[in-house]
mmCIF file of C-alpha atoms and ligand atoms in Angstrom:
data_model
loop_
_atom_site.group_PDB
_atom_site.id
_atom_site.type_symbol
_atom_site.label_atom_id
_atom_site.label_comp_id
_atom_site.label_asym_id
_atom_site.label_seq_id
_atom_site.Cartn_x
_atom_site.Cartn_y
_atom_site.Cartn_z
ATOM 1 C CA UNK A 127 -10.984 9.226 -56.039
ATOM 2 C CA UNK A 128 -11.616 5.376 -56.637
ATOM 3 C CA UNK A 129 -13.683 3.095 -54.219
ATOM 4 C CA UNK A 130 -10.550 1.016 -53.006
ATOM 5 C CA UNK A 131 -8.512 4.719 -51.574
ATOM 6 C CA UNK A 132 -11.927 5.989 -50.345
ATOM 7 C CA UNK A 133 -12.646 2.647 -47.794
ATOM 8 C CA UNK A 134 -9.087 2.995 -46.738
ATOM 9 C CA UNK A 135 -8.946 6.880 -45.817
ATOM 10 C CA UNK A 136 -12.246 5.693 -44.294
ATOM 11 C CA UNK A 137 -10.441 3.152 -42.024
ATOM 12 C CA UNK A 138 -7.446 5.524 -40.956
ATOM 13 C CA UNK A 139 -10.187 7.995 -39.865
ATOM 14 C CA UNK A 140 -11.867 5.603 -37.653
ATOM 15 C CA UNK A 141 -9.192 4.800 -36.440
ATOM 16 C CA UNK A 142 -7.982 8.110 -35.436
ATOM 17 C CA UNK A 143 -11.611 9.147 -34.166
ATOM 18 C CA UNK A 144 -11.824 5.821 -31.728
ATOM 19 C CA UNK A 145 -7.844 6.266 -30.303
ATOM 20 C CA UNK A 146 -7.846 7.766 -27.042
ATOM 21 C CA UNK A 147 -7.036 11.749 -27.443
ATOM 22 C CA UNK A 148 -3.496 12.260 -27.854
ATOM 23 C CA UNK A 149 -2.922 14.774 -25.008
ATOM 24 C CA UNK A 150 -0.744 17.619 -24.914
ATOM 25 C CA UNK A 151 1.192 18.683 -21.689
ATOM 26 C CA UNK A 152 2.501 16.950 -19.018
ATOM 27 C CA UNK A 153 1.265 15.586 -15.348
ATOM 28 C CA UNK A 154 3.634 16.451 -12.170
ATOM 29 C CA UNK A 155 3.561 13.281 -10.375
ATOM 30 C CA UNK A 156 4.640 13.872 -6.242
ATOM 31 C CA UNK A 157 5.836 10.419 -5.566
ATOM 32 C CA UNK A 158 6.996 8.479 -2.555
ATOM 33 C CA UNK A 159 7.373 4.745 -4.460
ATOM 34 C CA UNK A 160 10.597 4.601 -5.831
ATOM 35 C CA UNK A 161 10.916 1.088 -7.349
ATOM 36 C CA UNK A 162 12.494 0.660 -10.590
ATOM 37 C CA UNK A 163 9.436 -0.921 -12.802
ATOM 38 C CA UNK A 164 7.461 1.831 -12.116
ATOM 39 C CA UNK A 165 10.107 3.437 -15.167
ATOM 40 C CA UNK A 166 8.030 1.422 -17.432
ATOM 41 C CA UNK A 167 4.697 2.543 -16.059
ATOM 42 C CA UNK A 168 5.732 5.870 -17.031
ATOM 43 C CA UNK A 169 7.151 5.166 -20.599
ATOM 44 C CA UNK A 170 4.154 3.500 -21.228
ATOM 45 C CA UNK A 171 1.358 6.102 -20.017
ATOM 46 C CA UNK A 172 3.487 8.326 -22.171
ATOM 47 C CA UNK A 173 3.742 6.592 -25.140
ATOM 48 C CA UNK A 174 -0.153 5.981 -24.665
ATOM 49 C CA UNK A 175 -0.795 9.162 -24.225
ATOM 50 C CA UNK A 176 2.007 11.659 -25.534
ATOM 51 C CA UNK A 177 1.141 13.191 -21.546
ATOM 52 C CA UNK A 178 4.778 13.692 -20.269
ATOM 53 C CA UNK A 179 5.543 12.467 -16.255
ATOM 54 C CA UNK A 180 7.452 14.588 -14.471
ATOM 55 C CA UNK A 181 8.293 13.253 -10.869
ATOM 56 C CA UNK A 182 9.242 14.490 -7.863
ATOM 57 C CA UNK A 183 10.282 11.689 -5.963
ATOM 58 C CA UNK A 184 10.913 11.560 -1.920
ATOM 59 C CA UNK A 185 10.024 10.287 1.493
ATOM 60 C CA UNK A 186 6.310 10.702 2.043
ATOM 61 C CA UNK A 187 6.192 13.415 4.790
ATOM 62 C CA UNK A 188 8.753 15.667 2.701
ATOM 63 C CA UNK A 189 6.479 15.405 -0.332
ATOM 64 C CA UNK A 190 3.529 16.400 2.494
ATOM 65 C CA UNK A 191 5.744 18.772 3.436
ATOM 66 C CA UNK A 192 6.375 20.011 0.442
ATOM 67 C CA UNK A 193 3.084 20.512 -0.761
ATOM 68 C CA UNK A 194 2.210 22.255 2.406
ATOM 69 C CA UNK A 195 4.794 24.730 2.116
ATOM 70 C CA UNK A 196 3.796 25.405 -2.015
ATOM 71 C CA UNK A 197 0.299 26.011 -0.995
ATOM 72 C CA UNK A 198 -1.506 27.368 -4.355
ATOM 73 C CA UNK A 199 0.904 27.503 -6.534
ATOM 74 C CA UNK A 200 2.181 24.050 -6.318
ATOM 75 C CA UNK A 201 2.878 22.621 -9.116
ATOM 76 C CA UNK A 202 2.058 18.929 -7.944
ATOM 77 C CA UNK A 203 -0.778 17.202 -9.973
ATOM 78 C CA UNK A 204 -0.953 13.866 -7.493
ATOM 79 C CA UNK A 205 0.261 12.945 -4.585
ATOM 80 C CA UNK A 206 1.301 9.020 -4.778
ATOM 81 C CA UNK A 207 2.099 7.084 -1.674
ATOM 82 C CA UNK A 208 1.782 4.041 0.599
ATOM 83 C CA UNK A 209 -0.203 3.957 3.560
ATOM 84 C CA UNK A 210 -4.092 4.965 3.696
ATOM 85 C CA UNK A 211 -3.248 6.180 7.295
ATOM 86 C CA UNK A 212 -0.610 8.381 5.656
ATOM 87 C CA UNK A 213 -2.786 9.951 2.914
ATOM 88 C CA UNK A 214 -4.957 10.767 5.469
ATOM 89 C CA UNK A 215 -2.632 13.267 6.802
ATOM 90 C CA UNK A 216 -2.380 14.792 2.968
ATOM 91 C CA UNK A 217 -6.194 15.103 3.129
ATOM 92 C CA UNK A 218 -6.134 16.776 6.708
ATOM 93 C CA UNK A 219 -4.057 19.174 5.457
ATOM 94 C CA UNK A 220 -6.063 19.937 2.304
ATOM 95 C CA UNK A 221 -3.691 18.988 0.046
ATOM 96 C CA UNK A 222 -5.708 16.481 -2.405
ATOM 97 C CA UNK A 223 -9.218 17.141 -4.435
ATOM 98 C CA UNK A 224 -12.077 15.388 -4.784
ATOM 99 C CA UNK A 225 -12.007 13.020 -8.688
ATOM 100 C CA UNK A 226 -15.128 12.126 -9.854
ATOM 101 C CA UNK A 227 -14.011 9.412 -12.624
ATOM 102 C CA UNK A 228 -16.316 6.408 -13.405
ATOM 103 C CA UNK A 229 -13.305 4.440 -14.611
ATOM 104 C CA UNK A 230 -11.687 4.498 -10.973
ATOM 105 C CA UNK A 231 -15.232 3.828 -9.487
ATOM 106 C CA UNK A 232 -16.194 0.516 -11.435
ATOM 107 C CA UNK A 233 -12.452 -0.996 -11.521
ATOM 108 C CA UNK A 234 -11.652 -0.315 -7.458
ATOM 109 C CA UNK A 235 -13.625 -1.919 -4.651
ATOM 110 C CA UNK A 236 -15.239 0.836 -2.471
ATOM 111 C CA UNK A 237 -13.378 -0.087 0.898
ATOM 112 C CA UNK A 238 -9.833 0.470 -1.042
ATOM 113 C CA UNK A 239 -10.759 4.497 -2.241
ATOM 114 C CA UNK A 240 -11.873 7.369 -0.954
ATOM 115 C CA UNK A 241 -15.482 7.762 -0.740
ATOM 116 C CA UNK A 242 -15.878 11.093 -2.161
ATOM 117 C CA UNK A 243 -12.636 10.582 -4.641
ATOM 118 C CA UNK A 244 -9.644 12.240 -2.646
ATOM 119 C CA UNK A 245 -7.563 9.110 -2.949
ATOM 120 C CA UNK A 246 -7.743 5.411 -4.717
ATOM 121 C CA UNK A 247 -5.894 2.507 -4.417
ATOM 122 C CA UNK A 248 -3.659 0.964 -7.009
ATOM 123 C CA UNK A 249 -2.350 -2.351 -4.829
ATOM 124 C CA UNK A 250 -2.557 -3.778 -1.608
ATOM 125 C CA UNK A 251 -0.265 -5.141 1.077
ATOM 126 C CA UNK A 252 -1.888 -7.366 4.006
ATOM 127 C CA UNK A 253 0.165 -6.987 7.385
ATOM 128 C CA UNK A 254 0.729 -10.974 7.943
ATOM 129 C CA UNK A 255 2.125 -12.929 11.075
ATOM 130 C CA UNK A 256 5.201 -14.701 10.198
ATOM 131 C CA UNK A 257 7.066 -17.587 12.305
ATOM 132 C CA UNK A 258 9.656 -20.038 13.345
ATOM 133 C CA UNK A 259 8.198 -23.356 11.535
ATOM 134 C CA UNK A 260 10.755 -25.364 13.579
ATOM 135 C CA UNK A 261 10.320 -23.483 16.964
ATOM 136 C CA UNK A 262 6.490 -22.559 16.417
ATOM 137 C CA UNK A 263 3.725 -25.315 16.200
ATOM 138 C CA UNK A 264 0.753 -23.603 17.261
ATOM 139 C CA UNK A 265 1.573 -20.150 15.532
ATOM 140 C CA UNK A 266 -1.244 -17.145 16.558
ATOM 141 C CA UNK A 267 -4.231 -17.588 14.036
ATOM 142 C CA UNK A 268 -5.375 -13.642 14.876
ATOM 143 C CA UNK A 269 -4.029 -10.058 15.274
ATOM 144 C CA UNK A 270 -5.898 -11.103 18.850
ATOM 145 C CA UNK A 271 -3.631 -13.890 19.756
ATOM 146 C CA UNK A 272 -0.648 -12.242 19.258
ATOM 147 C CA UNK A 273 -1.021 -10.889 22.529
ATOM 148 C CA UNK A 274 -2.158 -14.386 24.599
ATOM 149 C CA UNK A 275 0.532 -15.085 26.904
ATOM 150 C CA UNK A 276 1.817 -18.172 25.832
ATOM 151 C CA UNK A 277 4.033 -16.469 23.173
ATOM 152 C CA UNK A 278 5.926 -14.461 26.053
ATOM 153 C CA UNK A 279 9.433 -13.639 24.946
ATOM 154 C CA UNK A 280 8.392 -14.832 20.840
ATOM 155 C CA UNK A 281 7.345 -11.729 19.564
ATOM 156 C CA UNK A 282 8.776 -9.070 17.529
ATOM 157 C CA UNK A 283 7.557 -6.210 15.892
ATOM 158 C CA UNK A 284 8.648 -2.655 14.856
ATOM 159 C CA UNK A 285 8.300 0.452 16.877
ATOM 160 C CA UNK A 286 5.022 1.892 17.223
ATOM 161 C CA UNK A 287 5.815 5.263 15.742
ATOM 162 C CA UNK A 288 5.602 3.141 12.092
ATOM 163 C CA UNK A 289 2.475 3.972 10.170
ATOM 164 C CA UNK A 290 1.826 0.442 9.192
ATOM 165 C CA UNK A 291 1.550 -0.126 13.305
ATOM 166 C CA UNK A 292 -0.498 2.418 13.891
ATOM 167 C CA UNK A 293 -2.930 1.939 10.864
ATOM 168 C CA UNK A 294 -3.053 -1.779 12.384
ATOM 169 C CA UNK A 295 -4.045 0.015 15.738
ATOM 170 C CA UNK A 296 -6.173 1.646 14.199
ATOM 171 C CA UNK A 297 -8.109 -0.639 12.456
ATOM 172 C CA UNK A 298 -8.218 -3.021 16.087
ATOM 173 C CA UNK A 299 -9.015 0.399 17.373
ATOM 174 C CA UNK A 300 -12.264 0.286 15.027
ATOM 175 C CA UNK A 301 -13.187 -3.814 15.427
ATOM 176 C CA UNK A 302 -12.839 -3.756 19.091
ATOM 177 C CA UNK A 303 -13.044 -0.316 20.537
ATOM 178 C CA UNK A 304 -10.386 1.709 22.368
ATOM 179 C CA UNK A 305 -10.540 -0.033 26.027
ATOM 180 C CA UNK A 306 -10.017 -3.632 23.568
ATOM 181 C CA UNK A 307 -7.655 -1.953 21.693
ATOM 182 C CA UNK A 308 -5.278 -0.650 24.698
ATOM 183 C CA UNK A 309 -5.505 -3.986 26.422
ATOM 184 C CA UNK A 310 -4.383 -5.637 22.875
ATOM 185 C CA UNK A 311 -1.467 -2.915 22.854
ATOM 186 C CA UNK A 312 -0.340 -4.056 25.985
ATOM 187 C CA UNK A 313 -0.096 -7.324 25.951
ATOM 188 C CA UNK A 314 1.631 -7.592 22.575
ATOM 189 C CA UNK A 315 4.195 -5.434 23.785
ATOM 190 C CA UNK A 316 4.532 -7.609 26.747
ATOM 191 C CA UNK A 317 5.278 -10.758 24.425
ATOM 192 C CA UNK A 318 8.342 -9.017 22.543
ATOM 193 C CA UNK A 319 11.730 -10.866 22.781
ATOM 194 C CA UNK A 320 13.550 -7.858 22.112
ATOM 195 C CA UNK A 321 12.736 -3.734 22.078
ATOM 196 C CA UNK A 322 11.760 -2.800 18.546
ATOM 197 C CA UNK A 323 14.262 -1.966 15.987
ATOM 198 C CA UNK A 324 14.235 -1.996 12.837
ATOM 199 C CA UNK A 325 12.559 -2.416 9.629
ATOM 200 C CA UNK A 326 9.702 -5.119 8.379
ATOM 201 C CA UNK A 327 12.799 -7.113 7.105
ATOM 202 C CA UNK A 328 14.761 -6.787 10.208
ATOM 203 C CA UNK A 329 12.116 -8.662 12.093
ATOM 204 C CA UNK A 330 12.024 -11.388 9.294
ATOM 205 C CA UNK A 331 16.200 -11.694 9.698
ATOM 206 C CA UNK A 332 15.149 -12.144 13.296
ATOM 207 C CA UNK A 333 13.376 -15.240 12.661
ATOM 208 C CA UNK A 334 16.392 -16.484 10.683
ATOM 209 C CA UNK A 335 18.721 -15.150 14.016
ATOM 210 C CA UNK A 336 17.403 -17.405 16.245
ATOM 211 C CA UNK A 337 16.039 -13.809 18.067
ATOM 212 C CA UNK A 338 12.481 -14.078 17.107
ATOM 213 C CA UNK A 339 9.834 -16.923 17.330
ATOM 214 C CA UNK A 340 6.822 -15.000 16.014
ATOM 215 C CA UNK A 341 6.886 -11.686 13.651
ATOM 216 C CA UNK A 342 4.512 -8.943 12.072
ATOM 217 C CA UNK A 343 5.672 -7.803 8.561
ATOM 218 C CA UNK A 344 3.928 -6.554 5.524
ATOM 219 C CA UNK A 345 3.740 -9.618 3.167
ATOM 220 C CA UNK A 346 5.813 -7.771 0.139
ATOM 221 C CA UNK A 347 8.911 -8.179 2.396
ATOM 222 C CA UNK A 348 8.941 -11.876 2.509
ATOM 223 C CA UNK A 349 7.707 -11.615 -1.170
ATOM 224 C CA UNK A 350 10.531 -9.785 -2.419
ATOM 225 C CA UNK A 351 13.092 -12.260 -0.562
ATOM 226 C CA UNK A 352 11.363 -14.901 -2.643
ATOM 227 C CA UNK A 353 11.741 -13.012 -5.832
ATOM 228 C CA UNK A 354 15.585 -11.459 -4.855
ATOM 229 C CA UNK A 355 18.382 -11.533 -3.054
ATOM 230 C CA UNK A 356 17.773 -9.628 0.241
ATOM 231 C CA UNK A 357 20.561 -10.221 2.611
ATOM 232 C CA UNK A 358 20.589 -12.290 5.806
ATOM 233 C CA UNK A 359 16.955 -13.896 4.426
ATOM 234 C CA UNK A 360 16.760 -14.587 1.002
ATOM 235 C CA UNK A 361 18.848 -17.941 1.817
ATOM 236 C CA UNK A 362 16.754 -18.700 4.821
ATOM 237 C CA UNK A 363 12.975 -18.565 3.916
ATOM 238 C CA UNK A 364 12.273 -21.680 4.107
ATOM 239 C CA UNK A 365 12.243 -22.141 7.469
ATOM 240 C CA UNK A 366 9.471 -19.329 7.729
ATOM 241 C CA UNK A 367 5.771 -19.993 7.844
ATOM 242 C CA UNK A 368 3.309 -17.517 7.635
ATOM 243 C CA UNK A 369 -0.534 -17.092 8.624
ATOM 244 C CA UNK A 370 -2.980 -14.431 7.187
ATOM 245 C CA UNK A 371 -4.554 -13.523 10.476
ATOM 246 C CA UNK A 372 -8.447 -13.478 11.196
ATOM 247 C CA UNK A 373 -9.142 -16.072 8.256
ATOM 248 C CA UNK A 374 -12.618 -17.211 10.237
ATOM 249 C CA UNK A 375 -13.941 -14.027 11.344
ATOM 250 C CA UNK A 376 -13.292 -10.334 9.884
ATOM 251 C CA UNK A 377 -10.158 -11.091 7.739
ATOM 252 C CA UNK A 378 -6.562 -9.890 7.757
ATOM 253 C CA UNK A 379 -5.649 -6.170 7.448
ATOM 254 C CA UNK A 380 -4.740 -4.732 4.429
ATOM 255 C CA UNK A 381 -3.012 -1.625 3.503
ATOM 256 C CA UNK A 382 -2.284 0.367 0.138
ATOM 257 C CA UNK A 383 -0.366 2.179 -2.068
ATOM 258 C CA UNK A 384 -2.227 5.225 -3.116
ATOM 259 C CA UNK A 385 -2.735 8.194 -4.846
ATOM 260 C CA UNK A 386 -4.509 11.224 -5.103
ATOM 261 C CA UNK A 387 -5.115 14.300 -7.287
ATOM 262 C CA UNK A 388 -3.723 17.726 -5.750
ATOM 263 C CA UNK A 389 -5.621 20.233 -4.619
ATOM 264 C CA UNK A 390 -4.010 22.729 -6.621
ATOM 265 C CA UNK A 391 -3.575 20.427 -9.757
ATOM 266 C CA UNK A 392 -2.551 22.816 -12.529
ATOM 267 C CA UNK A 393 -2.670 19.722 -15.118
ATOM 268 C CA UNK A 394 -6.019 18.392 -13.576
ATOM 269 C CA UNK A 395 -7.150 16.266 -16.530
ATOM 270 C CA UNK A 396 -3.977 14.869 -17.156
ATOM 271 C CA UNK A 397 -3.669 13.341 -13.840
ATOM 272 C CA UNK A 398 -7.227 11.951 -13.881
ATOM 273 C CA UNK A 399 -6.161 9.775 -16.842
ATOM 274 C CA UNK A 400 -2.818 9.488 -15.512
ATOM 275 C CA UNK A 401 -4.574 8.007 -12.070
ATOM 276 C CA UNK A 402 -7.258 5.834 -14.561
ATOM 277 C CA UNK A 403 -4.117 4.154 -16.376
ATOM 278 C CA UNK A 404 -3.232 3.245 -12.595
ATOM 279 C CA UNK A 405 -6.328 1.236 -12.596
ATOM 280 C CA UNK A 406 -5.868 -0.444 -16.079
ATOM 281 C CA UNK A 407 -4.808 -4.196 -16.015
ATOM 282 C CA UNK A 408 -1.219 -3.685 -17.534
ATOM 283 C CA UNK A 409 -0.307 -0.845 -14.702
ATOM 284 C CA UNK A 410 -2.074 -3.212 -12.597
ATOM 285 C CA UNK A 411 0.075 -5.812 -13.301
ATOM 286 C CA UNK A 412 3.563 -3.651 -12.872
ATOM 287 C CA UNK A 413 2.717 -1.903 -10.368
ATOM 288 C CA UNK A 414 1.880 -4.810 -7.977
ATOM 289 C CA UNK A 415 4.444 -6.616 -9.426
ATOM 290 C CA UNK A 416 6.713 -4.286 -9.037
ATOM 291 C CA UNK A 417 7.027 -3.853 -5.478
ATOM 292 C CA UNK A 418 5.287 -7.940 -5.072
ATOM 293 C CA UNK A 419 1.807 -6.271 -4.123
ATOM 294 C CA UNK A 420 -1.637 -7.227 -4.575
ATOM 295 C CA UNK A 421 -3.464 -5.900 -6.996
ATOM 296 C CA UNK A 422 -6.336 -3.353 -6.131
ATOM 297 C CA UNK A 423 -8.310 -4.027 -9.094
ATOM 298 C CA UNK A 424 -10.183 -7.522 -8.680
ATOM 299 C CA UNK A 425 -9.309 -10.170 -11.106
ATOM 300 C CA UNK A 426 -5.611 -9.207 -12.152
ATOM 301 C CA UNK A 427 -3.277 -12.021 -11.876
ATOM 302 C CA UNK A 428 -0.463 -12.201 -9.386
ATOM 303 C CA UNK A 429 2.996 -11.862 -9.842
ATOM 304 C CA UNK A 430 5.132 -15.298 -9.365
ATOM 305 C CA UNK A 431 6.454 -14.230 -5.392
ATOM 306 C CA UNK A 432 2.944 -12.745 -4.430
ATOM 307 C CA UNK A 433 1.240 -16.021 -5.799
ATOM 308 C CA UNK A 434 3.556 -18.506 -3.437
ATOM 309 C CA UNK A 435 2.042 -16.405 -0.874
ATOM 310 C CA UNK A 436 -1.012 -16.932 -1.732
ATOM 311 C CA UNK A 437 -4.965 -15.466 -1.493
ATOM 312 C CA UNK A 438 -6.392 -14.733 1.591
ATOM 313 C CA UNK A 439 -9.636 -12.606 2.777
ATOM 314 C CA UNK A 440 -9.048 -9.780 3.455
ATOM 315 C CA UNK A 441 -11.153 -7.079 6.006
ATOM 316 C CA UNK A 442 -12.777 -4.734 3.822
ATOM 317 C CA UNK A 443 -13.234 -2.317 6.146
ATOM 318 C CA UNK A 444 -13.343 1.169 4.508
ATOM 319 C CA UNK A 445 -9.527 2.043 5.097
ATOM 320 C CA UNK A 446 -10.287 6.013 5.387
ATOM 321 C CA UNK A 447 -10.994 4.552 9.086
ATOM 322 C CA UNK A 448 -6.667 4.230 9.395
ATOM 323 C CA UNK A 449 -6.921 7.774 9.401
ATOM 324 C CA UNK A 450 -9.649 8.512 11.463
ATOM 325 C CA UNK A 451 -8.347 6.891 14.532
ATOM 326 C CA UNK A 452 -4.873 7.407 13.837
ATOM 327 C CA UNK A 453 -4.754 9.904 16.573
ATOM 328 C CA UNK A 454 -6.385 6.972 19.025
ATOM 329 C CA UNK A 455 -4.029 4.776 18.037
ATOM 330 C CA UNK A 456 -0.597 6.741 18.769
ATOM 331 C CA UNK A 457 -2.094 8.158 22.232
ATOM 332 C CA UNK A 458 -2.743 4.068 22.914
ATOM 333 C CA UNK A 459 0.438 2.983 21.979
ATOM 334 C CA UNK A 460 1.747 5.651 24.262
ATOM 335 C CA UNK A 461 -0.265 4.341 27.156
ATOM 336 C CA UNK A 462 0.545 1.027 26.431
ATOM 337 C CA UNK A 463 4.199 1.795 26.532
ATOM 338 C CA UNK A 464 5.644 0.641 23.434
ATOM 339 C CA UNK A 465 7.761 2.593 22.233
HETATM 340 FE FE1 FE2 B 22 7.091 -0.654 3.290
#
């Protein structure tokens, strides 16, 4: 065999010894994010890989539900959702596994994952105040002022049965204490122009109605009215300013979208990898973009509507604590009175 053949069969068998095994099998991905790029997160773990993704996709608590109900012979590999207050529920119930994977561990910061593995993050949200830039001058700087009496009758919010209020509870509920945290609760509620209803965007469109001064939203709702047409706002933004509470002390509250693997994973390895392509800068990229999120692994650029909102620090709290006084929270809220 001459010397030219022999380098090249060399090359092709480097090659094939440094690619990335070419798994067999498939992963059975329990999701609750249901936004059309994630189609090409997929296709392209798969075409990585050859690992095929089946999904299962639903409302978060049915998927909980669900995985209750299968026990050991479930057939989910991870559990993906939004809402570190809501995968605490998952773990509570036993449904996830500790993952040991130094991949996960060097690209996401410790407060966004699960200190023993059972979840990691994959993007963030930060729960912003929004306002009337016409109406507003002197719009609330904290989560704290919100409640301060001179924005009676300005404030809107959604109900208090809404994870994303009650992991914000929750994590007041851990800066201030429970007394603080009830006293907060209160006088929020007693600033509200109108009885909660409604989604993140509703309260946004209330800005544009005239009905609210001063709002609390997750920032990918006024991002995605930036990037598309969302009715009864896109039109109108703006007129709407926005403020990433707690700039000059502990930083404004984020949140996550999430995943896990299953404590009855029957493709185990597969979903480690699948949940390490999560954390690799092009899934980074889509999967923020895709739903105009943050990314969860430092360093990754924004997408065009998350970058008009801008950086902000955030409170790196360790956001297992949404669960752990979840409970405090809802009982406060009930106290409180807000519905
Ligand atoms: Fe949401």
């Amino acid at each position: 065999m001459n010397g030219i053949l022999k380098t090249a069969l060399a090359g092709v068998m480097a090659a094939l010894m440094a690619a990335p095994a070419f798994a067999e099998g498939e992963v059975n991905l329990y999701s609750s994010r249901h936004y059309d790029t994630d189609e090409r997160l997929y296709t392209e773990f798969e075409e990585r890989t050859g690992i095929t993704v089946n999904r299962i996709e639903a409302k978060a608590g049915a998927l909980i539900e669900r995985m209750r109900t299968e026990g050991r012979n479930s057939p989910a590999d991870i559990l993906l959702t939004v809402d570190a207050g809501r995968m605490w529920q998952a773990d509570q119930a036993g449904l996830l596994q500790p993952t040991a994977s130094d991949v996960l561990e060097r690209a996401i910061p410790g407060n966004l994952r699960h200190p023993d593995g059972h979840w990691f993050g994959f993007s963030q949200r930060a729960r912003v105040i929004f306002y009337d830039k016409a109406d507003v001058a002197d719009p609330p700087r904290t989560y704290e002022d919100l409640a301060n009496p001179k924005y009676a009758g300005m404030v809107c919010a959604r109900s208090s049965s809404n994870i994303y209020m009650i992991s914000l509870l929750a994590s007041i509920i851990e800066t201030h204490g429970e007394a603080a945290a009830e006293d907060w609760a209160k006088g929020l509620y007693a600033n509200f122009a109108r009885k909660p209803s409604g989604g993140d965007t509703d309260q946004l469109r209330g800005i544009v109605s005239g009905e609210c001064d001063i709002v609390l939203a997750n920032t990918y709702y006024f991002a995605r009215a930036l990037r598309k047409d969302v009715k009864n706002l896109s039109g109108e933004t703006d007129m709407i300013g926005w403020v990433f509470p707690n700039q000059s002390d502990r930083g404004t509250h984020v949140n996550l979208s999430l995943g896990g693997v299953a404590a009855h994973a029957p493709n185990r390895e597969n979903a480690v990898r699948f949940l390490e392509y999560l954390a690799s800068e092009s899934a980074q990229e889509y999967f923020s973009a895709g739903n105009d999120e943050y990314p969860a692994v430092p360093g990754i650029g924004l997408s065009p509507s998350v970058a008009r909102l801008g950086l902000f620090r955030q409170d790196t709290m360790p956001l297992t604590v949404l669960g752990e006084n979840q409970n405090a929270a809802i009982q406060i809220y009930d106290r409180a009175g807000y519905p």
